[in-house]
Short mmCIF file of C-alpha atoms and ligand atoms in Angstrom, two decimals:
data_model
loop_
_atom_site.label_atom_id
_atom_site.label_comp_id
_atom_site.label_asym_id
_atom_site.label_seq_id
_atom_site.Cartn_x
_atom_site.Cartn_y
_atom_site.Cartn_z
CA UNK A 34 -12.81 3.08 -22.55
CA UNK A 35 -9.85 0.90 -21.73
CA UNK A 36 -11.63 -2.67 -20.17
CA UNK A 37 -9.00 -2.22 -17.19
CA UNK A 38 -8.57 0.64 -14.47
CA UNK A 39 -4.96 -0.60 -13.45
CA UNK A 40 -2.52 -3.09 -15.18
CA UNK A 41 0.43 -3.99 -13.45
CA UNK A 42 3.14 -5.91 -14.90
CA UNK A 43 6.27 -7.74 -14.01
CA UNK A 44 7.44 -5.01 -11.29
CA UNK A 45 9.67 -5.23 -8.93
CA UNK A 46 11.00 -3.28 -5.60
CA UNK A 47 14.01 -3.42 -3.66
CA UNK A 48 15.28 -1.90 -0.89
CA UNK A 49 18.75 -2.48 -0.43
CA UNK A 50 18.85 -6.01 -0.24
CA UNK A 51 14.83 -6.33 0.22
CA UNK A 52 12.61 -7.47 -2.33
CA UNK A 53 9.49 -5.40 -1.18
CA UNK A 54 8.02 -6.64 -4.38
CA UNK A 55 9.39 -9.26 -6.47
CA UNK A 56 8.10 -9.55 -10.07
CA UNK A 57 3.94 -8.69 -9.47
CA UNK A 58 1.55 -8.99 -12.27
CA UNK A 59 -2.28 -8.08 -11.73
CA UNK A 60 -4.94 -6.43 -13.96
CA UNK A 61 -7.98 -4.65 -11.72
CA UNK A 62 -10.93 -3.86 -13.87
CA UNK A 63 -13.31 -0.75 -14.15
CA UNK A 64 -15.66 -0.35 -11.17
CA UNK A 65 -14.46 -3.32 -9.26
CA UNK A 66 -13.46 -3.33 -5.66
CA UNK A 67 -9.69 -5.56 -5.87
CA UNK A 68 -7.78 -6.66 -2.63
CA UNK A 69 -3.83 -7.30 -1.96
CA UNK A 70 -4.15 -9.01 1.15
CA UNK A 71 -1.25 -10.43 2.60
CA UNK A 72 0.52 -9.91 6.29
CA UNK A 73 3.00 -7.61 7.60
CA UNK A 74 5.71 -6.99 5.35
CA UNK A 75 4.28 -9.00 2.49
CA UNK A 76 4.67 -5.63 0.30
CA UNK A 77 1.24 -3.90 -0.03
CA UNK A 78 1.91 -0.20 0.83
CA UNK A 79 5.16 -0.23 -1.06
CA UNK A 80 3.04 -1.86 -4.11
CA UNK A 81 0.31 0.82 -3.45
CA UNK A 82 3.31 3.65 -3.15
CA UNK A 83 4.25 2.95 -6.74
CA UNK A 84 0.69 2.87 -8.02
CA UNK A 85 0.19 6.65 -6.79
CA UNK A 86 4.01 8.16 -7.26
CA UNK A 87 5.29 8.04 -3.92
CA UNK A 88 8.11 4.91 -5.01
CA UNK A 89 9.65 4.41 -8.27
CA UNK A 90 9.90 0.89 -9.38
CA UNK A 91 13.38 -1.18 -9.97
CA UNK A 92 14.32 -0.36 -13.54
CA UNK A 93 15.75 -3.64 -13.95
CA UNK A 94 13.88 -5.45 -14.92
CA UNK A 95 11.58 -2.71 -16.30
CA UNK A 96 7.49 -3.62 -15.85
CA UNK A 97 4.82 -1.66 -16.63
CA UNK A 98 2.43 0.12 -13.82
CA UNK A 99 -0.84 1.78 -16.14
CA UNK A 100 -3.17 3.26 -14.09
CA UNK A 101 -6.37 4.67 -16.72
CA UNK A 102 -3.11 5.37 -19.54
CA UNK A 103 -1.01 6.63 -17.14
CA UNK A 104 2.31 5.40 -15.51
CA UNK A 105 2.40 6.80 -12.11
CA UNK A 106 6.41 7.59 -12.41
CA UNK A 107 6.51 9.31 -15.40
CA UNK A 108 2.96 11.31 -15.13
CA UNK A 109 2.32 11.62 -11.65
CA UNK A 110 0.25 14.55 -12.20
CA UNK A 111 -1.98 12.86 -14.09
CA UNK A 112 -2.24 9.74 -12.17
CA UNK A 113 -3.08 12.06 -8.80
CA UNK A 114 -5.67 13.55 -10.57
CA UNK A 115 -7.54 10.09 -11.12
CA UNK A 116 -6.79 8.61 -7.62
CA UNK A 117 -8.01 9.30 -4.20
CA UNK A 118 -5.51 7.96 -1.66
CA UNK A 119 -6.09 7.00 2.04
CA UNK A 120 -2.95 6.29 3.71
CA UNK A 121 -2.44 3.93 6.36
CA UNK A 122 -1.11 6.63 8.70
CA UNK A 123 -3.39 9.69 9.97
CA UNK A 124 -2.07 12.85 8.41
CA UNK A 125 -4.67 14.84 9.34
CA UNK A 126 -3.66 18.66 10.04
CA UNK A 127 -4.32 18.33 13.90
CA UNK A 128 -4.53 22.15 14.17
CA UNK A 129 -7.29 22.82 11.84
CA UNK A 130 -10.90 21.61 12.17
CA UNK A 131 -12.58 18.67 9.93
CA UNK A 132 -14.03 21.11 7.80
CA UNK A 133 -10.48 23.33 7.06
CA UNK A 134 -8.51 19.98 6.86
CA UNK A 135 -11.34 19.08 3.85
CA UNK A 136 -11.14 23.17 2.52
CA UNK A 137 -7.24 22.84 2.57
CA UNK A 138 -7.07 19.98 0.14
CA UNK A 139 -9.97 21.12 -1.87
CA UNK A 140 -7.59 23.99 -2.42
CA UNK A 141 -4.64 21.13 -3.78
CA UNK A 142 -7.44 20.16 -6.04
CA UNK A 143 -8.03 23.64 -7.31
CA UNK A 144 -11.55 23.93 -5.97
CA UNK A 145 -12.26 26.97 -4.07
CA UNK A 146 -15.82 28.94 -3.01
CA UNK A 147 -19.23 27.20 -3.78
CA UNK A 148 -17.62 24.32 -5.68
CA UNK A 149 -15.28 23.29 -3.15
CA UNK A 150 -18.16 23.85 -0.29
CA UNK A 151 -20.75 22.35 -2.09
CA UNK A 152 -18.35 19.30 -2.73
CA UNK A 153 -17.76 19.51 1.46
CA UNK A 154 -20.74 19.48 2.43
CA UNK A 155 -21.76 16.91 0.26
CA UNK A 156 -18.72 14.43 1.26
CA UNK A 157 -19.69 15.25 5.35
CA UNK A 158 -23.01 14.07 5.09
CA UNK A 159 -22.00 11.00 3.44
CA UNK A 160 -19.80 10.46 5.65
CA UNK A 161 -21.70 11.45 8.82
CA UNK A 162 -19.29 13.82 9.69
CA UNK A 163 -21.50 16.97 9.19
CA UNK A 164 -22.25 17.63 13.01
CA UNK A 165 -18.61 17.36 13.44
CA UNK A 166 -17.37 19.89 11.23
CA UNK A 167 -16.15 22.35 13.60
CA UNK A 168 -14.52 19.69 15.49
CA UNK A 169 -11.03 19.41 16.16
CA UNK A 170 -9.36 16.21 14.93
CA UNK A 171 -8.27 15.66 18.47
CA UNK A 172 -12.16 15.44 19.51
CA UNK A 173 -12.50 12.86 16.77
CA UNK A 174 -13.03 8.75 17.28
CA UNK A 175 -10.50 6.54 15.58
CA UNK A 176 -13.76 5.72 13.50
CA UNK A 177 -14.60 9.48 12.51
CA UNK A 178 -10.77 10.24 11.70
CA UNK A 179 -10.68 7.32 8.88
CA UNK A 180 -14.17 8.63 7.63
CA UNK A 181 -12.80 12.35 6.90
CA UNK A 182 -9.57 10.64 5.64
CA UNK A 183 -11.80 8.41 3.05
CA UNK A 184 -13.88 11.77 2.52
CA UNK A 185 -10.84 13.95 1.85
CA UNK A 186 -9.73 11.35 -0.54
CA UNK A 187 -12.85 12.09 -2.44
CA UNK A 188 -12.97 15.60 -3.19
CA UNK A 189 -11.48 15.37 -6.29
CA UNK A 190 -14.40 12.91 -7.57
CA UNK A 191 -11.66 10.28 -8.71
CA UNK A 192 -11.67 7.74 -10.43
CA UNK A 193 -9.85 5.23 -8.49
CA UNK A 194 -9.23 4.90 -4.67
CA UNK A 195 -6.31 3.58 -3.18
CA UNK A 196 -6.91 2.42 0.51
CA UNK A 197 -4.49 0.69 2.29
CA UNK A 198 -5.23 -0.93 5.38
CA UNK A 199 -8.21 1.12 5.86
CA UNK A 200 -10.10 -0.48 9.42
CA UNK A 201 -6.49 -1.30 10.90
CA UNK A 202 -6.44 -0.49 14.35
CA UNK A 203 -10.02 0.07 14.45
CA UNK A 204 -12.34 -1.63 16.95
CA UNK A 205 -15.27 -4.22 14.81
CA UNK A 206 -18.24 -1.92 14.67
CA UNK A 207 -16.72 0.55 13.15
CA UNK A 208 -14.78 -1.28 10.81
CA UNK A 209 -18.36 -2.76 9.98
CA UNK A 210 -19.10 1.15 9.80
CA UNK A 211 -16.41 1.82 6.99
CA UNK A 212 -17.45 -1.14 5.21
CA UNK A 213 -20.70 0.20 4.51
CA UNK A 214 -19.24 3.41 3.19
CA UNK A 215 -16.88 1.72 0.58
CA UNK A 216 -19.79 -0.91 -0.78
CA UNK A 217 -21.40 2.72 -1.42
CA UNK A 218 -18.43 3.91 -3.13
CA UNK A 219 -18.63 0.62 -5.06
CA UNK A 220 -21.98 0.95 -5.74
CA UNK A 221 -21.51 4.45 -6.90
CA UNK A 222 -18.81 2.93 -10.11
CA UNK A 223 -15.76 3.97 -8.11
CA UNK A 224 -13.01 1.77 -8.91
CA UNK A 225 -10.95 0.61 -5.18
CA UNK A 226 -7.96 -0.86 -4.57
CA UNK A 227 -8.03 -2.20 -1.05
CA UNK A 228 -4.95 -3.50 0.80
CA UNK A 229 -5.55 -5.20 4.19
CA UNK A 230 -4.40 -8.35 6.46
CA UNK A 231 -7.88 -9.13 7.52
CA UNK A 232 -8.84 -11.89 5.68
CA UNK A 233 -12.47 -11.38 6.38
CA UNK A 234 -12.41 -7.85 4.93
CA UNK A 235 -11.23 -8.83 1.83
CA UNK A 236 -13.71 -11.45 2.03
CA UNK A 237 -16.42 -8.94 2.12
CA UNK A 238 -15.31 -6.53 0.37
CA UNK A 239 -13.42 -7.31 -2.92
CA UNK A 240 -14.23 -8.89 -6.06
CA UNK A 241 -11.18 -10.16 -7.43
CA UNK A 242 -7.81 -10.28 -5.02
CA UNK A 243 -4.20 -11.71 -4.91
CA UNK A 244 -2.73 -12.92 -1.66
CA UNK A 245 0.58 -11.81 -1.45
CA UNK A 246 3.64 -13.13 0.28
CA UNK A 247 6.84 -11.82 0.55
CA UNK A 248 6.60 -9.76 -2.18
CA UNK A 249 5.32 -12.08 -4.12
CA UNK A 250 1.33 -13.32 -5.38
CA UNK A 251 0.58 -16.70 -4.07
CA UNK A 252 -2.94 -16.79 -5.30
CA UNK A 253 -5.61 -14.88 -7.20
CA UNK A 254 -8.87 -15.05 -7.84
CA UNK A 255 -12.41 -14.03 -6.81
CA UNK A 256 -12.51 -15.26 -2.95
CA UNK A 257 -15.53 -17.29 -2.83
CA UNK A 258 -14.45 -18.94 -6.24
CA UNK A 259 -11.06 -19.83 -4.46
CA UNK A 260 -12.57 -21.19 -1.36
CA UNK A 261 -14.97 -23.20 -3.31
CA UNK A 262 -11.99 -24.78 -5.60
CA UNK A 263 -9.41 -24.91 -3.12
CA UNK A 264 -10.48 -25.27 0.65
CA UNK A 265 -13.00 -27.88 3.00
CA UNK A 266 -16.38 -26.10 3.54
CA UNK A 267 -15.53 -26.93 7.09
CA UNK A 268 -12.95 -26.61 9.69
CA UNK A 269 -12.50 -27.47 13.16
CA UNK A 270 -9.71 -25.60 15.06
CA UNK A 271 -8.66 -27.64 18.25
CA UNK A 272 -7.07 -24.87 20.41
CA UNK A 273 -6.34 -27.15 23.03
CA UNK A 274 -4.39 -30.05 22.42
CA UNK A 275 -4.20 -31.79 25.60
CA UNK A 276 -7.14 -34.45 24.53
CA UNK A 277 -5.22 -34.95 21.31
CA UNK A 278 -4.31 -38.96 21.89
CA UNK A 279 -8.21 -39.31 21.59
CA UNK A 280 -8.30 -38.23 18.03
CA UNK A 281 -5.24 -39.64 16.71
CA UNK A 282 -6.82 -42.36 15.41
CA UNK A 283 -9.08 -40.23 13.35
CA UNK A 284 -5.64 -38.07 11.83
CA UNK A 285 -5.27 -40.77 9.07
CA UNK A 286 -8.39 -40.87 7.87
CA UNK A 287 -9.05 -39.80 3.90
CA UNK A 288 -12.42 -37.85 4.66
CA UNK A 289 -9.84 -34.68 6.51
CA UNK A 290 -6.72 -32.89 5.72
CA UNK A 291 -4.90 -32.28 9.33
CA UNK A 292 -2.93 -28.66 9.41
CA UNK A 293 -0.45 -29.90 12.30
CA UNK A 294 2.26 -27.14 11.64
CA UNK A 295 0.70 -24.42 14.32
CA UNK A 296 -0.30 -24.48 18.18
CA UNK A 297 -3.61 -24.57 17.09
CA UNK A 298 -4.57 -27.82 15.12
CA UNK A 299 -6.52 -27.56 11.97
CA UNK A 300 -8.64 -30.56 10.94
CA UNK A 301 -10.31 -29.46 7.19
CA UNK A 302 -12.82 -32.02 5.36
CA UNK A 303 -16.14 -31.46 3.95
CA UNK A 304 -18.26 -34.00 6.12
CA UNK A 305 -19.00 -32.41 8.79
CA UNK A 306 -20.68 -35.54 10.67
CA UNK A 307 -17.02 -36.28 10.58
CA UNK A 308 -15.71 -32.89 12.18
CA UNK A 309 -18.82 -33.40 14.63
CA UNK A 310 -17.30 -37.26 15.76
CA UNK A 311 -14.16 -35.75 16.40
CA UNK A 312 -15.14 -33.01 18.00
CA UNK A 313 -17.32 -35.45 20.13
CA UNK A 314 -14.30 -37.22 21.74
CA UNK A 315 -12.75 -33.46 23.41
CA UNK A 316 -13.94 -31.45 25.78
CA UNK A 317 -16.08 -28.66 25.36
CA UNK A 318 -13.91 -25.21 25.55
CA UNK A 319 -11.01 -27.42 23.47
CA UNK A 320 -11.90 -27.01 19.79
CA UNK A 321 -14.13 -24.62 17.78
CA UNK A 322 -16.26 -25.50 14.07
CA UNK A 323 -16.42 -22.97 11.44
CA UNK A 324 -16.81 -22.93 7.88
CA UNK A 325 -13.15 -22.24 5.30
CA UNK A 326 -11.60 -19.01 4.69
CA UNK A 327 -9.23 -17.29 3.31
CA UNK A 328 -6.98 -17.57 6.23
CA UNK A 329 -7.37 -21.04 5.61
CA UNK A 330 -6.04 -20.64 2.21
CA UNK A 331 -3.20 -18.89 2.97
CA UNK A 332 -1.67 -21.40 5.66
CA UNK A 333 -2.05 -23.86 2.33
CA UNK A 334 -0.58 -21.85 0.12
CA UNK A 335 2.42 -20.49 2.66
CA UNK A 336 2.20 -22.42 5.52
CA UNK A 337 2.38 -19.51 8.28
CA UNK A 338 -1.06 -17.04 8.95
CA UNK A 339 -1.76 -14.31 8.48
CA UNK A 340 -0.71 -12.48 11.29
CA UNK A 341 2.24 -14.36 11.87
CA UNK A 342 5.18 -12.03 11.90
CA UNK A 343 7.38 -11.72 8.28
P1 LIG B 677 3.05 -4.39 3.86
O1 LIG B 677 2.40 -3.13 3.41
O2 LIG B 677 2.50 -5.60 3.19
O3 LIG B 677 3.09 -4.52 5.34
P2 LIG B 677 5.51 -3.10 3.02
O4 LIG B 677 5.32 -2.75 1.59
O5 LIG B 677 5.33 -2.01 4.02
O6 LIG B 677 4.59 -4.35 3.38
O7 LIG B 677 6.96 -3.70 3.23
C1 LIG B 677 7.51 -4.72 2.40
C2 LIG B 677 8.97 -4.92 2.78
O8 LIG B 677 9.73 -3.78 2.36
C3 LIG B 677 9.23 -5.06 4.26
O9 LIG B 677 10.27 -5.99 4.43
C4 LIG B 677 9.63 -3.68 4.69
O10 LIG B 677 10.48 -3.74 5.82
C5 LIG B 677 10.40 -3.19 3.46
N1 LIG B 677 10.31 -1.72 3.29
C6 LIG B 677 9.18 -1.02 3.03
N2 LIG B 677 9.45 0.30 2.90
C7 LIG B 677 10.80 0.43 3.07
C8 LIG B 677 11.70 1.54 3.05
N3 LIG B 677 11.28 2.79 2.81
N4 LIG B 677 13.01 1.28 3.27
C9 LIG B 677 13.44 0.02 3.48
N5 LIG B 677 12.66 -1.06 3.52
C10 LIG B 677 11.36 -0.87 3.31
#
C-alpha cells in the first residue's frame, strides 16, 4: 500500500486571468483527517474540484494530482469510485424522500435490493437520520440535510472523503453535531480531506493542514505543532480602542508583539501577568484574553483574517 492517499504536485488553475490555484504542493497520508483552510476565494473548492474530476488542471505547467494511483483527469472513473464527495451546495433531490435520495445514488453506485438497503439503513442510523426516512428534504434541519449529504457520500464505502466546507452556514451545535460524525469516520480509517474557513474546525478536526491564500499555501503543518512554534500562548484582543493612550506605553515593550493593522488590536506575548497589567489599565467590556490560534497565525502569515473579504 502506497504510504500516501493523495499527492498533489506543482498544480495550477486559472480562470481567465485568475489564479484559483497557483503552483500547490501537498501530500495527505492514509487514514488521516487533512485541512485546506483558507478564506473566501483563497481556492479550496476549485482545488477540491480537480481532486474529484469536476476541473481539469492548467497544462502548463503540468503537476501531478494522484489520488490512491489515480489522476482524477485522466481516470475519473476510478478516482469516483474511491471518493465520497460532499459538496458545499445542497443538491439534494427535493422531490424525493431521504431514503429515495440515498436509493437513487446507491443505484449510481450499482447497488440495488438488500445490498443497497442494508447499506441504507446502516448509513441512517449512523447518521440519526433513520426516523426521518420518509421525510421530505423540505421537512429537514440545515443540520439533518448535511448529515444525509455526508451519508450519501458514503454508500459507496470509499476510501477517501472530500468535504468542503462542511458546517458552513450551520448554527454551533450542530456543527459540534457533524464533528462528532467525521472523528467517527476518522476513527473508522477513512481518509478526509476537509476544506473550511473556520479556523477552529480545522483546529479540531485535522491532523496535518495548509493555510491557503490566494491560491497559494502559506503554511503547513500539524496545527498544534504550528501554534506551539510560531504563535504567543496568549492573546488579548482590545476591541475597543478608546482607552488606548493608557497602554501605549506598554506597545514597546519586548515581552509582546502588537498586531496594530485591524480595528481590533492584537497584543500577543507569552506572560500573561503581562497581558493581565495591560488589561488592568482598560475598562472592563474593552478587551478580551484568550489563548493563540490559527486565526492568529494567519494574520502573521498574510496580514488580513480570515473572514476578511479576498
Ligand atoms: P474558495 O473555495 O477558497 O472560496 P474558490 O476555489 O471557490 O475559493 O475560488 C478561487 C478563485 O477562483 C476565486 O477568485 C473565484 O472567484 C475563482 N473561481 C472559482 N471558480 C470559478 C469559475 N468557475 N470561473 C471563474 N472563476 C472562478
Amino acid at each position: 500500500m502506497q504510504p500516501f492517499a493523495i499527492s498533489v504536485q506543482n498544480v495550477h488553475k486559472s480562470y481567465g486571468k485568475t489564479r484559483a490555484v497557483n503552483g500547490l504542493s501537498f501530500v495527505v497520508r492514509q487514514a488521516e483527517c487533512f485541512g485546506l483552510l483558507g478564506p473566501n476565494g483563497a481556492g479550496k473548492t476549485t482545488m477540491m474540484a480537480m481532486m474529484y474530476g469536476k476541473a481539469e488542471r492548467d497544462a502548463s505547467p503540468a503537476g501531478v494530482i494522484d489520488v490512491l494511483g489515480f489522476d482524477p483527469q485522466y481516470n475519473p472513473l476510478n478516482v469516483r469510485h474511491l471518493l465520497g464527495v460532499v459538496p458545499q451546495d445542497d443538491n439534494l433531490d427535493g422531490e424525493l424522500n431521504v431514503y429515495q435520495n440515498l436509493s437513487l445514488f446507491a443505484k449510481f453506485y450499482g447497488l440495488s435490493g438488500n445490498a443497497a438497503k442494508a447499506a441504507i439503513e446502516r448509513l441512517l442510523e449512523t447518521m440519526e437520520l433513520t426516523d426521518k426516512k420518509r421525510s421530505k428534504i423540505r421537512e429537514l434541519s440545515g443540520g439533518m440535510r448535511r448529515r444525509l449529504i455526508i451519508a450519501r457520500a458514503l454508500l459507496n464505502d470509499p476510501k477517501i472523503l472530500i468535504l468542503d466546507e462542511p458546517t458552513t452556514g450551520l448554527d454551533p451545535q450542530v456543527r459540534h453535531m457533524i464533528w462528532d460524525t467525521l472523528r467517527l469516520m476518522k476513527k473508522n480509517g477513512i481518509t478526509m480531506l476537509l476544506s473550511t474557513h473556520y479556523m477552529e474546525e480545522a483546529f479540531q478536526l485535522c491532523d496535518n493542514l495548509i493555510i491557503m491564500h490566494k491560491g497559494e499555501k502559506v503554511i503547513e503543518g500539524r496545527p498544534r505543532e504550528l501554534l506551539d512554534q510560531s504563535i504567543e500562548k496568549y492573546v488579548l484582543d482590545i476591541v475597543n480602542k478608546e482607552h488606548e493612550d493608557r497602554i501605549k506605553g506598554y506597545l514597546d515593550s519586548p515581552l509582546i508583539r502588537a498586531d496594530l493593522s485591524k480595528e481590533t488590536l492584537h497584543i500577543y506575548s507569552n506572560h500573561i501577568d503581562t497581558l493581565n497589567e495591560i488589561a488592568a489599565r482598560l475598562e472592563p467590556g474593552d478587551y478580551f484574553l484568550r489563548a493563540g490560534n490559527l486565526e492568529d497565525l494567519f494574520i502573521k502569515a498574510t496580514g488580513r483574517a480570515l473572514d476578511d473579504p479576498a
